[in-house]
PDB file of C-alpha atoms and ligand atoms in Angstrom:
ATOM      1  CA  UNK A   1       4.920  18.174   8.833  1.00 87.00           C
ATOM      2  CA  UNK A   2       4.207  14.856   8.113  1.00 90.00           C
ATOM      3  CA  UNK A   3       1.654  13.643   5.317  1.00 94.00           C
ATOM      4  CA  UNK A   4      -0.594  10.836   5.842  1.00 96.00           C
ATOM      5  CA  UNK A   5      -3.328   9.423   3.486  1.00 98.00           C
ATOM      6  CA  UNK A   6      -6.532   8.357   4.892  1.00 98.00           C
ATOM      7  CA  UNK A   7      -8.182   5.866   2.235  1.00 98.00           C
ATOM      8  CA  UNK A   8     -11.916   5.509   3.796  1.00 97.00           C
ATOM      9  CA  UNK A   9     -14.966   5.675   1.747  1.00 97.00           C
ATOM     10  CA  UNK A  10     -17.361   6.075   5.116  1.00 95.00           C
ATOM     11  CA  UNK A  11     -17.245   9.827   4.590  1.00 95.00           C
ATOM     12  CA  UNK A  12     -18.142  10.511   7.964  1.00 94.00           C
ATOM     13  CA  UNK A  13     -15.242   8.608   9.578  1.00 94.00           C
ATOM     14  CA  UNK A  14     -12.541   9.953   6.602  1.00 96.00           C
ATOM     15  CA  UNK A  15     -13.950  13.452   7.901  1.00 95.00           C
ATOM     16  CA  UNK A  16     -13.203  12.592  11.655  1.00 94.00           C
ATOM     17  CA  UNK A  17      -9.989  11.282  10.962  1.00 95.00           C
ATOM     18  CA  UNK A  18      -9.409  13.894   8.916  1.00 96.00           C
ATOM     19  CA  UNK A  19     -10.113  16.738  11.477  1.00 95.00           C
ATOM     20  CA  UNK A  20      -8.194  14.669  14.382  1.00 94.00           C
ATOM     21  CA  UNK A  21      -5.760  13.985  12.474  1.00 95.00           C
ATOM     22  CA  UNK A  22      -5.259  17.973  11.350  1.00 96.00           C
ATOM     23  CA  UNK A  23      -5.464  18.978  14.743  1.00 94.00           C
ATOM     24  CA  UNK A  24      -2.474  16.800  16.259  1.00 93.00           C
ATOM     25  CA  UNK A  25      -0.270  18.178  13.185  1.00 94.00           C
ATOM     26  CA  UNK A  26      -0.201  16.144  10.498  1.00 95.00           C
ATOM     27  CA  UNK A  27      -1.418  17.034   6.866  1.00 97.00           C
ATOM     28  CA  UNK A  28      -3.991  14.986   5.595  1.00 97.00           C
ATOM     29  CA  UNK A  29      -5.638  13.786   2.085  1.00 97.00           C
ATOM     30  CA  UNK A  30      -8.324  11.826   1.798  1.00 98.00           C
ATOM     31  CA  UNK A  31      -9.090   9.272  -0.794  1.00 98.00           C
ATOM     32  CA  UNK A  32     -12.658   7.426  -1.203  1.00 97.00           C
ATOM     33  CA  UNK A  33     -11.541   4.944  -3.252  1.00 98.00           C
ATOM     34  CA  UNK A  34      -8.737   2.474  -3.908  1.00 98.00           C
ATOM     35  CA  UNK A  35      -8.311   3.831  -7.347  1.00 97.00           C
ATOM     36  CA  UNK A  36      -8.334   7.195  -6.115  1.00 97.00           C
ATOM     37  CA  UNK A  37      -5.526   6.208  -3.702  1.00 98.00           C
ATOM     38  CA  UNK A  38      -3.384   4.525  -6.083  1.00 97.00           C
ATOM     39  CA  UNK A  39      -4.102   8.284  -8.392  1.00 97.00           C
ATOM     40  CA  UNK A  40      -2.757  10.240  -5.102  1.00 97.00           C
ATOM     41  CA  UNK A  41       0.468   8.257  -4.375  1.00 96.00           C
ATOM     42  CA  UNK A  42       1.540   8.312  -7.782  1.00 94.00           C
ATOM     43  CA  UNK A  43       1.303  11.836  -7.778  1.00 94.00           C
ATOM     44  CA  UNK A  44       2.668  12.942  -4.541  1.00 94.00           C
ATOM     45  CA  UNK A  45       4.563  11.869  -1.730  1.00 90.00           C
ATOM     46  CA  UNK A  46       3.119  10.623   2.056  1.00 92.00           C
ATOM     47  CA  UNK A  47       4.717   9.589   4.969  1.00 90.00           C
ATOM     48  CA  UNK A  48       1.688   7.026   6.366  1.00 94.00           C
ATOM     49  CA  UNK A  49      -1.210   5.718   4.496  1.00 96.00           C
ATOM     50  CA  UNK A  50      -4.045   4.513   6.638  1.00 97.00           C
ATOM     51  CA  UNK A  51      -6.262   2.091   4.677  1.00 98.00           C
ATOM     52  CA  UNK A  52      -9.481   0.467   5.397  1.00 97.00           C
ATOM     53  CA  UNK A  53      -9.851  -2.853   3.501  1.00 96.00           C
ATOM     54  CA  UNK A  54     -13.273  -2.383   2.822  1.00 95.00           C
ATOM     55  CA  UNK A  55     -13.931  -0.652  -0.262  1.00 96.00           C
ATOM     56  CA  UNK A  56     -16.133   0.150  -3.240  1.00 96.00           C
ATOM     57  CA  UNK A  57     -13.857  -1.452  -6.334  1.00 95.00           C
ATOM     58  CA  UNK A  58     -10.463  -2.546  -5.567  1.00 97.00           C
ATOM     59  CA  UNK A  59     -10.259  -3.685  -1.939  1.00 97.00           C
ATOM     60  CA  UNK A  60      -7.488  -2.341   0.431  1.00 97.00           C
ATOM     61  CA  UNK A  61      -5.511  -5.881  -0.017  1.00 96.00           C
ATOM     62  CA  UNK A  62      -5.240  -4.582  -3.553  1.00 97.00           C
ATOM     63  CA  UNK A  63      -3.871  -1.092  -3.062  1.00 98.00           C
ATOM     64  CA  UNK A  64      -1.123  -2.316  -0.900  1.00 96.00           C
ATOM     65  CA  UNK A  65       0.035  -4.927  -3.092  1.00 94.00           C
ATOM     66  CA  UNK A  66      -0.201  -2.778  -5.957  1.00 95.00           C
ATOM     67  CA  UNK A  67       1.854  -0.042  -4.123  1.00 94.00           C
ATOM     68  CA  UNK A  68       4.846  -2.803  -3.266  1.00 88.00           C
ATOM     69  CA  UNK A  69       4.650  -3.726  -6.930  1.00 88.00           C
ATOM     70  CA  UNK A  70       5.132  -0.326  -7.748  1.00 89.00           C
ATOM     71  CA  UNK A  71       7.982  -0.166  -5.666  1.00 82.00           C
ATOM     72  CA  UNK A  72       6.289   2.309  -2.933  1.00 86.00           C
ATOM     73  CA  UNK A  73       6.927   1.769   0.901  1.00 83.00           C
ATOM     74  CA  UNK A  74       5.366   4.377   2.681  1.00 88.00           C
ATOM     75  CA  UNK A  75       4.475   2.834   5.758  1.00 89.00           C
ATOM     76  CA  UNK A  76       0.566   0.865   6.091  1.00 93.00           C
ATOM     77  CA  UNK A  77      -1.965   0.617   8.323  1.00 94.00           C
ATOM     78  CA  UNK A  78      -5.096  -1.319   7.205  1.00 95.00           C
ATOM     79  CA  UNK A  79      -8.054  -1.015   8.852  1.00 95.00           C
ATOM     80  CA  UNK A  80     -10.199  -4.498   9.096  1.00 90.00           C
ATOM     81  CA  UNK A  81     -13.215  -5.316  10.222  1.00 85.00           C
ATOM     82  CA  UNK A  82     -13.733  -7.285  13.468  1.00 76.00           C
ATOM     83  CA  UNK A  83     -14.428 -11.057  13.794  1.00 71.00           C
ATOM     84  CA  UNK A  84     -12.125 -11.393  10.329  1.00 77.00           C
ATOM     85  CA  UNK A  85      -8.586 -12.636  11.663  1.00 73.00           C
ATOM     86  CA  UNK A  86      -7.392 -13.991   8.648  1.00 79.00           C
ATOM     87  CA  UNK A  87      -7.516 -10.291   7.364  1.00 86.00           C
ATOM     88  CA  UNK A  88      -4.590  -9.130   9.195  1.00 84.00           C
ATOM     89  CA  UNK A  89      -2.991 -12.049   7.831  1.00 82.00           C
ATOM     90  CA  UNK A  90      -4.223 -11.079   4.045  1.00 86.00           C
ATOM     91  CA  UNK A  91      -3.135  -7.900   5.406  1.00 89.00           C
ATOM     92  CA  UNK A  92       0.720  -8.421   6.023  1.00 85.00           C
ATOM     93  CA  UNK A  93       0.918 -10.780   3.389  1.00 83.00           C
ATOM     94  CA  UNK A  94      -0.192  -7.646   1.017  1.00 88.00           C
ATOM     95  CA  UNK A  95       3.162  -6.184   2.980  1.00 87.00           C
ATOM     96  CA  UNK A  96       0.761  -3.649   5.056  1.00 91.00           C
ATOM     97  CA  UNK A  97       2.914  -2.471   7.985  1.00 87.00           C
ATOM     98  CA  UNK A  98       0.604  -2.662  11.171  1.00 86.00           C
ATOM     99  CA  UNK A  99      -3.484  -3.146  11.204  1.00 89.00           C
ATOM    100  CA  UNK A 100      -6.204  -1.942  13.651  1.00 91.00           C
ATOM    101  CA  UNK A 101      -9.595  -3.541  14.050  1.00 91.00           C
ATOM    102  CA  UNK A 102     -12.366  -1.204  13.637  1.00 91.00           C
ATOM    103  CA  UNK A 103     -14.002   0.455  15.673  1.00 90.00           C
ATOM    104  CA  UNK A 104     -11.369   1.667  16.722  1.00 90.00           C
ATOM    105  CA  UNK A 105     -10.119   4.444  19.148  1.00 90.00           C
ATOM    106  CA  UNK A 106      -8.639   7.058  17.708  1.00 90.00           C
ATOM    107  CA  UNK A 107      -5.879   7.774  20.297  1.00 89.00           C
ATOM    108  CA  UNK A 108      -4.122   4.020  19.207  1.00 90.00           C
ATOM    109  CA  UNK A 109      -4.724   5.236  15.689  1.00 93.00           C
ATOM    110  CA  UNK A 110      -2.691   8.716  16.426  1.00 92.00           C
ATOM    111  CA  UNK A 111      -0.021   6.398  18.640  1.00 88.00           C
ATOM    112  CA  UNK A 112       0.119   3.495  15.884  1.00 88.00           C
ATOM    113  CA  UNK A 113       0.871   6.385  13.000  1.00 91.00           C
ATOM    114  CA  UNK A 114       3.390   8.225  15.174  1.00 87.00           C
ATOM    115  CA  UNK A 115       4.698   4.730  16.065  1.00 81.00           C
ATOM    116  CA  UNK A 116       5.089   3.867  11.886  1.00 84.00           C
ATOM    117  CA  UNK A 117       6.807   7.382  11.563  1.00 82.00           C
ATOM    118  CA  UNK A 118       9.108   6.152  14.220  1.00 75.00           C
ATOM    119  CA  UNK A 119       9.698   2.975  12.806  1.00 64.00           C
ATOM    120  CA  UNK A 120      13.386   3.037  12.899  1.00 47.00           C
ATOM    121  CA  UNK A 121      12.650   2.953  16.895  1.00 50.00           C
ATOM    122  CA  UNK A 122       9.650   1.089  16.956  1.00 47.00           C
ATOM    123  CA  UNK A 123      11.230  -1.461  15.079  1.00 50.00           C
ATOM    124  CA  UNK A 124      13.764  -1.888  17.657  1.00 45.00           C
ATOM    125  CA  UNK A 125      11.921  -1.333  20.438  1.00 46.00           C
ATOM    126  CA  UNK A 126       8.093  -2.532  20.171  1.00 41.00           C
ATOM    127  CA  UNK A 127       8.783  -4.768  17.811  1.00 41.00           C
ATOM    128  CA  UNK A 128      11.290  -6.879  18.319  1.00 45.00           C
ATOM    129  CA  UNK A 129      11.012  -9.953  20.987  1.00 45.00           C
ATOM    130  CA  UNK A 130      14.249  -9.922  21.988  1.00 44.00           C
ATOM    131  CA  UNK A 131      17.797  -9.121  20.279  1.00 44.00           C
ATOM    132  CA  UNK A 132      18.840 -10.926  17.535  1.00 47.00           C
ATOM    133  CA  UNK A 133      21.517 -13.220  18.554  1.00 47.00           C
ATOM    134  CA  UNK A 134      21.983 -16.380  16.473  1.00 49.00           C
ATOM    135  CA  UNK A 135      24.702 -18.589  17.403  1.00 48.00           C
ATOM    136  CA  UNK A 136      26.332 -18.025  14.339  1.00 46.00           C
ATOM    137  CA  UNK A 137      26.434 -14.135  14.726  1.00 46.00           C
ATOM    138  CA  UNK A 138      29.344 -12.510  16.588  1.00 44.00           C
ATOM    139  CA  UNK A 139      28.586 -12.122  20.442  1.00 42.00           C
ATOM    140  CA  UNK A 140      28.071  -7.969  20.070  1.00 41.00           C
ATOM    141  CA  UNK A 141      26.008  -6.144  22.630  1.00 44.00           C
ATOM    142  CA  UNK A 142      22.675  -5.107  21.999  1.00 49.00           C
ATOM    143  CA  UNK A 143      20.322  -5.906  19.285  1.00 57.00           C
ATOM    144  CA  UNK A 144      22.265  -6.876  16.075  1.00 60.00           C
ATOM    145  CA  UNK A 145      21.121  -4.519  13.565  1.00 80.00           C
ATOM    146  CA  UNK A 146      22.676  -6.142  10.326  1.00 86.00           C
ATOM    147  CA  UNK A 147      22.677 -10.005   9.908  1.00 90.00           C
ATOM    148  CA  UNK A 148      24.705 -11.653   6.912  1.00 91.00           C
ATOM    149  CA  UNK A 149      24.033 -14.680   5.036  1.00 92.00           C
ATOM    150  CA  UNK A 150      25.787 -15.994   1.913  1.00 88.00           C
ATOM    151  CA  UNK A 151      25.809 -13.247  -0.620  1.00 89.00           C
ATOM    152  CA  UNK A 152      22.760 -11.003   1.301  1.00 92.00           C
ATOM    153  CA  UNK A 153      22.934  -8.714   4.276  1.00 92.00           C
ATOM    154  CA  UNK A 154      19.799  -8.001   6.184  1.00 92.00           C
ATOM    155  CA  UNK A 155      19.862  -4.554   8.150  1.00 89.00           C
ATOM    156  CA  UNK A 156      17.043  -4.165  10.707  1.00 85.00           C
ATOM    157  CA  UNK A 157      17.233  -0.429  11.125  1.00 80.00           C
ATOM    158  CA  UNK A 158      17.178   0.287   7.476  1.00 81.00           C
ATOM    159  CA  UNK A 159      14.531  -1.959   6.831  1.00 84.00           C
ATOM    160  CA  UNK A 160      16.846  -3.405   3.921  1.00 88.00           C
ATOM    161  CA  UNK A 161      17.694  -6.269   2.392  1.00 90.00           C
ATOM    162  CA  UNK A 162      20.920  -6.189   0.206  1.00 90.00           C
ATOM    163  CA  UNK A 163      21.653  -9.064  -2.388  1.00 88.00           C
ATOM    164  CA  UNK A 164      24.444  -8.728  -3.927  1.00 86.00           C
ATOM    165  CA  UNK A 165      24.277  -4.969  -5.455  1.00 84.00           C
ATOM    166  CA  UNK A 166      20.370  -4.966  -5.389  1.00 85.00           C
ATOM    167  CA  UNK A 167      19.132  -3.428  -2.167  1.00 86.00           C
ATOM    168  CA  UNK A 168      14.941  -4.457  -1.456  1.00 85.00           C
ATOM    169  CA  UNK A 169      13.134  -2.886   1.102  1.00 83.00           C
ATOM    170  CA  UNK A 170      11.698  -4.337   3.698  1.00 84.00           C
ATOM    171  CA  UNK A 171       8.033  -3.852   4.967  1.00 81.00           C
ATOM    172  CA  UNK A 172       8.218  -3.620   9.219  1.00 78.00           C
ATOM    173  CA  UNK A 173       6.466  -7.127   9.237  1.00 79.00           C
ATOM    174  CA  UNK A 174       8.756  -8.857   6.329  1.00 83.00           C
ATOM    175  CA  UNK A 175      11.879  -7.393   8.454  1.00 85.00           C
ATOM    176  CA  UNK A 176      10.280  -8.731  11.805  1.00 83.00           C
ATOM    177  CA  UNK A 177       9.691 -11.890  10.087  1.00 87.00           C
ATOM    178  CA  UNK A 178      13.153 -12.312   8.835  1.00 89.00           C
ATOM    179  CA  UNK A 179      14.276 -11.190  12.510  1.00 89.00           C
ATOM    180  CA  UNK A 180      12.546 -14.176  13.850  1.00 90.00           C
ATOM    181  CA  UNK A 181      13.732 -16.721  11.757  1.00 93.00           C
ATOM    182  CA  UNK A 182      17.391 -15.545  12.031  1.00 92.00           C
ATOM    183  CA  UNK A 183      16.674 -15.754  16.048  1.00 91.00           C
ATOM    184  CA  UNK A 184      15.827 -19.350  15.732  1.00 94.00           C
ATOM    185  CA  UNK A 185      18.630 -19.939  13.132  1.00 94.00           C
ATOM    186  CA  UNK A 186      18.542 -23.645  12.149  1.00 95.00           C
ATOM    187  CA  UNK A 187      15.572 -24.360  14.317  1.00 95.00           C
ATOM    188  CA  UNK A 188      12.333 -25.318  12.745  1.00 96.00           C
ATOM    189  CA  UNK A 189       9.662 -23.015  14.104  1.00 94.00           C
ATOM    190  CA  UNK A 190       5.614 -24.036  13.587  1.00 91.00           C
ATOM    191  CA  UNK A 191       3.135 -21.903  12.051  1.00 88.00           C
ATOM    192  CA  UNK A 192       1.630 -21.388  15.364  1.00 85.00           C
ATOM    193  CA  UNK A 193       4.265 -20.362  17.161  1.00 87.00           C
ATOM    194  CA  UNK A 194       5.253 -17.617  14.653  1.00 86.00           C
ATOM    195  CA  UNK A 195       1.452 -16.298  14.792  1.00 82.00           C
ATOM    196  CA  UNK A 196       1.667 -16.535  18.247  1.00 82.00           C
ATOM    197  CA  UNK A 197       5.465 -14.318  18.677  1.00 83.00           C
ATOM    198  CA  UNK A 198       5.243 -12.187  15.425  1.00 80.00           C
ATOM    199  CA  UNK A 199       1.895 -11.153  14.576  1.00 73.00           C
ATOM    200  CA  UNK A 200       0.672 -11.508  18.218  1.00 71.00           C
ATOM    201  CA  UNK A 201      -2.418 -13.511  17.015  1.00 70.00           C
ATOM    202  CA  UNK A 202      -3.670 -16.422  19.486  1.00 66.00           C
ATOM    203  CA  UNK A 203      -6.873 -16.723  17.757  1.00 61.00           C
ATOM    204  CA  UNK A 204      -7.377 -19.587  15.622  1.00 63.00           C
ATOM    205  CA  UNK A 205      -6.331 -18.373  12.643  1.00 64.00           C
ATOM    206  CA  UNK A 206      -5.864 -20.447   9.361  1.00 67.00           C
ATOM    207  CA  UNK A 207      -2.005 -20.621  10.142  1.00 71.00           C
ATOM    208  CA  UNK A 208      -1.879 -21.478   5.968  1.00 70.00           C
ATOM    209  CA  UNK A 209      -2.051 -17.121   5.246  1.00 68.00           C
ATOM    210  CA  UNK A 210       1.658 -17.660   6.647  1.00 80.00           C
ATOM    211  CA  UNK A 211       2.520 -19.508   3.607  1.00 83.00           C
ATOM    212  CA  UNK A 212       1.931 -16.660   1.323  1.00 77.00           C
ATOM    213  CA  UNK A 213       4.631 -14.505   3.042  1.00 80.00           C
ATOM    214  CA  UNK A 214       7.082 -17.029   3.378  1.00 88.00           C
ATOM    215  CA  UNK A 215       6.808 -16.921  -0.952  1.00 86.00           C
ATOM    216  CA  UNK A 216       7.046 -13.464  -0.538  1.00 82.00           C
ATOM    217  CA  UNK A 217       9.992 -13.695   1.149  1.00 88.00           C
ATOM    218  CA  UNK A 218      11.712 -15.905  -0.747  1.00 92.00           C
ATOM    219  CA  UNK A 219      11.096 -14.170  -3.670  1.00 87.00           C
ATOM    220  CA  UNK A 220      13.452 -12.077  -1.963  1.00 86.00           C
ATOM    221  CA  UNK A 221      16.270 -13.649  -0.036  1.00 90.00           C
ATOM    222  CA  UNK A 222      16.895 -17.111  -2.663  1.00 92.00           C
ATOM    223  CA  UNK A 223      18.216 -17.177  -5.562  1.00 90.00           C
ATOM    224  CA  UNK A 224      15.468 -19.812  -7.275  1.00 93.00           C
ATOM    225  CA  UNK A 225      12.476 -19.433  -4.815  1.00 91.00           C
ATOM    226  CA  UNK A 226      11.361 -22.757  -5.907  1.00 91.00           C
ATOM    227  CA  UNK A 227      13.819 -24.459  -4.820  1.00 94.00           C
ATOM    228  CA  UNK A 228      15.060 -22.583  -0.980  1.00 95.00           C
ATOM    229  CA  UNK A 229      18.163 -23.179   0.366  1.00 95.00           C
ATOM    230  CA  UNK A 230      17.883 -20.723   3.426  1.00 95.00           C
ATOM    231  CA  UNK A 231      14.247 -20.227   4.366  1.00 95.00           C
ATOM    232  CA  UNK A 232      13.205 -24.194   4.092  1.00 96.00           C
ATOM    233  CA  UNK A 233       9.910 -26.010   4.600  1.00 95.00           C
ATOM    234  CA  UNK A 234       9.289 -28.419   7.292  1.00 95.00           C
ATOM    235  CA  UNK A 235       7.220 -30.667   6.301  1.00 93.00           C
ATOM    236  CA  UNK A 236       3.792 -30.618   9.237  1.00 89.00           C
ATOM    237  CA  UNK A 237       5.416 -27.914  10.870  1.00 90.00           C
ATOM    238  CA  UNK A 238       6.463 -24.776   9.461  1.00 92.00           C
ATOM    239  CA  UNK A 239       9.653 -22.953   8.805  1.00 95.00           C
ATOM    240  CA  UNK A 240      13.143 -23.220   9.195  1.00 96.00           C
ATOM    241  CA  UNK A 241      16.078 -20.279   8.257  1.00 96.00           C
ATOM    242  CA  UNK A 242      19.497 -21.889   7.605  1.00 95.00           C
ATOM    243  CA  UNK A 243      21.800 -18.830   7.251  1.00 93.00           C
ATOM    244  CA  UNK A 244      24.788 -20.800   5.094  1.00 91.00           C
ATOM    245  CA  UNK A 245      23.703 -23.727   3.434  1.00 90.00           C
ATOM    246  CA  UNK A 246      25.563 -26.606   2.149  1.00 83.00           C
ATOM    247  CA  UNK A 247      27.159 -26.802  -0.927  1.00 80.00           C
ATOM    248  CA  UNK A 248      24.898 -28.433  -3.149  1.00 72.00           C
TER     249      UNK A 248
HETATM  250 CA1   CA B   1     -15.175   0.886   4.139  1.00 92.30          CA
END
């Protein structure tokens, strides 16, 4: 049975998700607070956290960043408020998983948890634009699942990233992310355009909240994130991935 933790201080709507939540199978906590969250997940395991942003005390930004600190990746679903785009932004760049807009209905609620539980799938099928097929990778069929570049291997259905011996997991978003840029290997690719294909935001949102996951993901994938060699800056436009870099 799988666990999910509904962190939701409107007691009224932790109750309803609660009850609809119990009644299409899934075992369910309920936390009012961010604190109280953080308490739970140290203490047991879940398979889906749903999380509304808006809080008493720490904010639902703060949970999930403090859970990726901690090393925790159960899968995240914030819960924003509407008219507040740059939230979902905010949101991924936490490293939440997926976001709905409240209100909400609670059938995509129950589909977007069942879709996180699936996210091996998901990933692969919902998620991804088209296969991953940079010129530089070898001409296999199907979506590549595993992409090398210098000393780091990226596998999409694992939601990995493997430098050297040290294996990081991915969030679904920082995974998608990295699937795009590989796609458009050596290609810049504008801020817009990456809101546009990856999050699937065409309002105008500050295209800047892309900025703080590109450090996130260099923190990751270079060797001195202050200095890139394979996720570079274009200067006025965005982003470019270079999978194997000159020799400096
Ligand atoms: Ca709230």
């Amino acid at each position: 049975m799988s666990r999910v933790l509904v962190v939701e201080d409107e007691t009224h709507l932790a109750e309803g998700l609660r009850f609809n939540l119990e009644a299409e199978g899934y075992q369910v906590a309920v936390a009012d607070t961010g604190e109280a969250a953080l308490a739970v997940l140290a203490a047991r395991a879940f398979d889906v956290v749903v999380l509304d942003v808006m809080l008493p005390g720490i904010d639902g930004f703060s949970v999930v960043t403090e859970m990726r600190q901690q090393g925790l990746y159960t899968p995240t679903l914030i819960l924003t408020a509407r008219g507040h785009a740059g939230d979902v932004l905010k949101g991924f760049a936490a490293g939440a998983d997926d976001y709905l807009t409240k209100p909400f209905e609670l059938a995509i609620l129950i589909a977007r948890i069942g879709g996180l539980l699936r996210r091996r799938e998901w990933m692969q099928a919902t998620l991804a634009p088209a296969p991953v097929r940079p010129e530089s990778a070898a001409a296999a069929p199907g979506p590549v699942q595993e992409f090398h570049f210098g000393d780091k291997a990226v596998s999409f259905d694992r939601l990995e990233l493997v430098v050297r011996e040290q294996v990081y997991p991915l969030t679904l978003m920082e995974a998608h992310v990295l699937r795009y840029l590989i796609q458009h290997e050596g290609k810049p690719v504008s801020r817009q355009k990456m809101l546009e294909d990856v999050w699937g935001l065409h309002e105008d949102t500050d295209t800047r909240a892309i900025d703080n996951f590109m450090v996130r993901l260099r923190r990751y994938i270079e060797d001195n994130p202050g200095r890139p060699r394979h996720l570079l800056t274009v200067r006025g436009v965005g982003y470019r991935f270079v999978a194997e870099p000159k020799p400096e």
